[in-house]
Each structure stands twice: as structure tokens, then as C-alpha cells.
Amino acid sequence: MNPRLAETNSADDGGEPDGFETWTALQKATDQTRANLIADIVGHPQGAPSVRELEYMNPALGEDAIRRHLGVLRDVGVVVELVVEPGDRVRGYPYKFYQLTPQARALFDRNDLFPADAWQRQYARVEKTGEIAELEEMPRPE
């Protein structure tokens, strides 16, 4: 058992007072495909990419597969969906973005997983199309 990880558990079931289940989050986050998506979320310039941006970074996956994996990560509290309010949406542009929850970021930091600096450098090295560069610069909802 990792001693640093053990410190994150406040209940016998691996849960924390806010309902975040450390072991479940780690299990779901370390699946290779989901880990790649998390790395892209961490590496994204705003820390909150859209599905379209994630698909660009993971061309072997389709939008449906990405949404399914994001749903798993959302269900265990690793990511949160940021949604642009209907009156603020721009036609043809994404209105949902995904970022790590504070609990997931803290868990990953405690266990040296998904270091932001390294993944941001890696993400920046990928050549982007004009569309993807434009999407990266879009404002994200709070």
C-alpha cells in the first residue's frame, strides 16, 4: 500500500468526507484511454478542453468513445463538465468543456500523477490546425 495514498482515505471504503472515492477514482483514471484523456485535460492551455479538442489529440477515438470515457470520469468525480449557458453559446462552437475536479488534482498531485508542467509542454508540442488553435483560445465557463 502506498503510504501517501493511504493518507488520502478517511473511511474504510476509500472515500473522503465529500464523497470522493480515492480508490475508485484511481482505478478509473489509470485505464490507458482515460489516462490519455486526463493527460490532455491537464496539458490543455486552459485546463478545460472540449470533446472536439480531445478528439483531435486522440484521433483513434471517436467523439462517442470520448464522451463515454468522460462520463465514467465524471461519475467518479475526476472531471467536471463546464457548460456555457444557452444565451452565451456561439453557433458551431462547443459549449461543454471538461476539467479536473479539485479532489482529483489533489489526489494526482499527492501521488505524482499527471504533472501539469510536463503535460503542458507535451500538449504544446502538438501541431494544431487553425480550428483547434481557435478552440483553445475560447473562453471557458467558470
Short mmCIF file of C-alpha atoms in Angstrom, two decimals:
data_model
loop_
_atom_site.label_atom_id
_atom_site.label_comp_id
_atom_site.label_asym_id
_atom_site.label_seq_id
_atom_site.Cartn_x
_atom_site.Cartn_y
_atom_site.Cartn_z
CA MET A 1 0.00 0.00 0.00
CA ASN A 2 1.30 3.44 -0.90
CA PRO A 3 1.62 5.40 2.37
CA ARG A 4 0.83 8.73 0.72
CA LEU A 5 -2.26 7.21 -0.85
CA ALA A 6 -3.33 5.72 2.46
CA GLU A 7 -3.34 9.19 3.97
CA THR A 8 -5.98 10.26 1.46
CA ASN A 9 -8.52 7.78 2.76
CA SER A 10 -10.71 8.88 5.62
CA ALA A 11 -13.04 5.90 5.62
CA ASP A 12 -12.64 2.15 5.31
CA ASP A 13 -14.29 2.21 1.88
CA GLY A 14 -11.63 4.56 0.46
CA GLY A 15 -13.96 7.52 0.49
CA GLU A 16 -13.41 11.04 1.71
CA PRO A 17 -15.89 13.18 3.63
CA ASP A 18 -17.06 14.91 0.43
CA GLY A 19 -17.95 11.56 -1.19
CA PHE A 20 -14.87 11.37 -3.44
CA GLU A 21 -13.73 7.74 -3.51
CA THR A 22 -9.96 7.70 -3.91
CA TRP A 23 -9.59 4.06 -4.96
CA THR A 24 -12.40 4.18 -7.49
CA ALA A 25 -11.07 7.42 -8.95
CA LEU A 26 -7.58 5.95 -9.31
CA GLN A 27 -8.91 2.75 -10.84
CA LYS A 28 -10.93 4.61 -13.46
CA ALA A 29 -8.26 7.25 -14.11
CA THR A 30 -5.47 4.76 -14.75
CA ASP A 31 -7.23 2.97 -17.61
CA GLN A 32 -4.93 3.74 -20.56
CA THR A 33 -7.52 5.54 -22.70
CA ARG A 34 -8.87 7.59 -19.80
CA ALA A 35 -5.32 8.36 -18.62
CA ASN A 36 -4.58 9.75 -22.09
CA LEU A 37 -7.68 11.94 -21.89
CA ILE A 38 -6.70 13.16 -18.42
CA ALA A 39 -3.20 13.98 -19.67
CA ASP A 40 -4.76 16.06 -22.46
CA ILE A 41 -7.04 17.84 -19.99
CA VAL A 42 -4.06 18.62 -17.75
CA GLY A 43 -1.96 19.69 -20.74
CA HIS A 44 -4.61 21.91 -22.32
CA PRO A 45 -3.68 25.63 -22.14
CA GLN A 46 -6.86 26.40 -20.20
CA GLY A 47 -7.13 23.03 -18.44
CA ALA A 48 -10.59 22.51 -19.93
CA PRO A 49 -10.75 21.13 -23.48
CA SER A 50 -13.87 20.37 -25.48
CA VAL A 51 -14.63 16.94 -26.91
CA ARG A 52 -13.56 18.26 -30.33
CA GLU A 53 -10.13 19.18 -28.95
CA LEU A 54 -9.80 15.83 -27.19
CA GLU A 55 -10.72 14.04 -30.41
CA TYR A 56 -8.01 15.97 -32.27
CA MET A 57 -5.46 14.83 -29.68
CA ASN A 58 -6.80 11.24 -29.74
CA PRO A 59 -7.65 10.55 -33.39
CA ALA A 60 -8.12 6.81 -32.84
CA LEU A 61 -11.13 7.55 -30.62
CA GLY A 62 -14.41 8.88 -31.88
CA GLU A 63 -16.48 11.54 -30.15
CA ASP A 64 -18.85 8.90 -28.74
CA ALA A 65 -16.00 6.94 -27.14
CA ILE A 66 -14.51 10.13 -25.70
CA ARG A 67 -17.88 11.16 -24.26
CA ARG A 68 -18.33 7.68 -22.77
CA HIS A 69 -14.89 7.81 -21.08
CA LEU A 70 -15.50 11.37 -19.86
CA GLY A 71 -18.82 10.16 -18.43
CA VAL A 72 -17.00 7.47 -16.43
CA LEU A 73 -14.51 10.05 -15.15
CA ARG A 74 -17.33 12.47 -14.31
CA ASP A 75 -19.27 9.77 -12.45
CA VAL A 76 -16.31 9.06 -10.14
CA GLY A 77 -15.53 12.74 -9.54
CA VAL A 78 -12.34 13.01 -11.59
CA VAL A 79 -13.66 15.54 -14.11
CA VAL A 80 -16.39 18.12 -14.09
CA GLU A 81 -18.31 19.33 -17.12
CA LEU A 82 -18.33 23.10 -17.65
CA VAL A 83 -21.34 24.20 -19.69
CA VAL A 84 -21.79 27.52 -21.49
CA GLU A 85 -25.21 28.97 -20.68
CA PRO A 86 -27.68 28.74 -23.61
CA GLY A 87 -27.78 32.53 -24.14
CA ASP A 88 -23.98 32.70 -24.31
CA ARG A 89 -23.42 29.89 -26.83
CA VAL A 90 -21.97 30.57 -30.26
CA ARG A 91 -23.39 28.51 -33.11
CA GLY A 92 -20.94 25.93 -34.41
CA TYR A 93 -18.70 26.09 -31.34
CA PRO A 94 -18.54 23.69 -28.41
CA TYR A 95 -20.45 24.58 -25.28
CA LYS A 96 -19.17 21.81 -23.00
CA PHE A 97 -15.65 21.63 -21.63
CA TYR A 98 -14.01 19.22 -19.19
CA GLN A 99 -11.60 19.93 -16.35
CA LEU A 100 -10.22 18.03 -13.37
CA THR A 101 -12.04 18.38 -10.09
CA PRO A 102 -10.04 19.85 -7.20
CA GLN A 103 -10.22 16.44 -5.46
CA ALA A 104 -8.74 14.65 -8.47
CA ARG A 105 -5.99 17.25 -8.92
CA ALA A 106 -5.07 16.91 -5.23
CA LEU A 107 -5.07 13.10 -5.46
CA PHE A 108 -2.89 13.15 -8.57
CA ASP A 109 -0.51 15.68 -7.01
CA ARG A 110 -0.15 13.57 -3.84
CA ASN A 111 0.75 10.56 -5.97
CA ASP A 112 2.91 12.24 -8.61
CA LEU A 113 0.42 11.52 -11.40
CA PHE A 114 -0.27 13.81 -14.35
CA PRO A 115 2.23 16.59 -13.52
CA ALA A 116 0.86 19.74 -15.11
CA ASP A 117 4.18 21.18 -16.30
CA ALA A 118 5.18 18.04 -18.17
CA TRP A 119 1.81 17.53 -19.83
CA GLN A 120 1.50 21.20 -20.78
CA ARG A 121 4.89 21.03 -22.52
CA GLN A 122 3.84 17.84 -24.31
CA TYR A 123 0.48 19.30 -25.37
CA ALA A 124 2.14 22.48 -26.66
CA ARG A 125 4.42 20.43 -28.93
CA VAL A 126 1.49 19.04 -30.93
CA GLU A 127 0.89 20.95 -34.15
CA LYS A 128 -2.67 22.30 -34.16
CA THR A 129 -4.96 23.18 -37.02
CA GLY A 130 -6.38 26.71 -37.18
CA GLU A 131 -9.71 25.41 -35.87
CA ILE A 132 -8.11 23.71 -32.86
CA ALA A 133 -5.96 26.77 -32.10
CA GLU A 134 -9.12 28.89 -32.18
CA LEU A 135 -10.96 26.47 -29.89
CA GLU A 136 -8.07 26.53 -27.41
CA GLU A 137 -8.46 30.30 -27.08
CA MET A 138 -12.22 30.26 -26.47
CA PRO A 139 -13.25 31.45 -23.02
CA ARG A 140 -14.40 28.69 -20.67
CA PRO A 141 -17.32 29.00 -18.27
CA GLU A 142 -16.46 29.32 -14.58
#
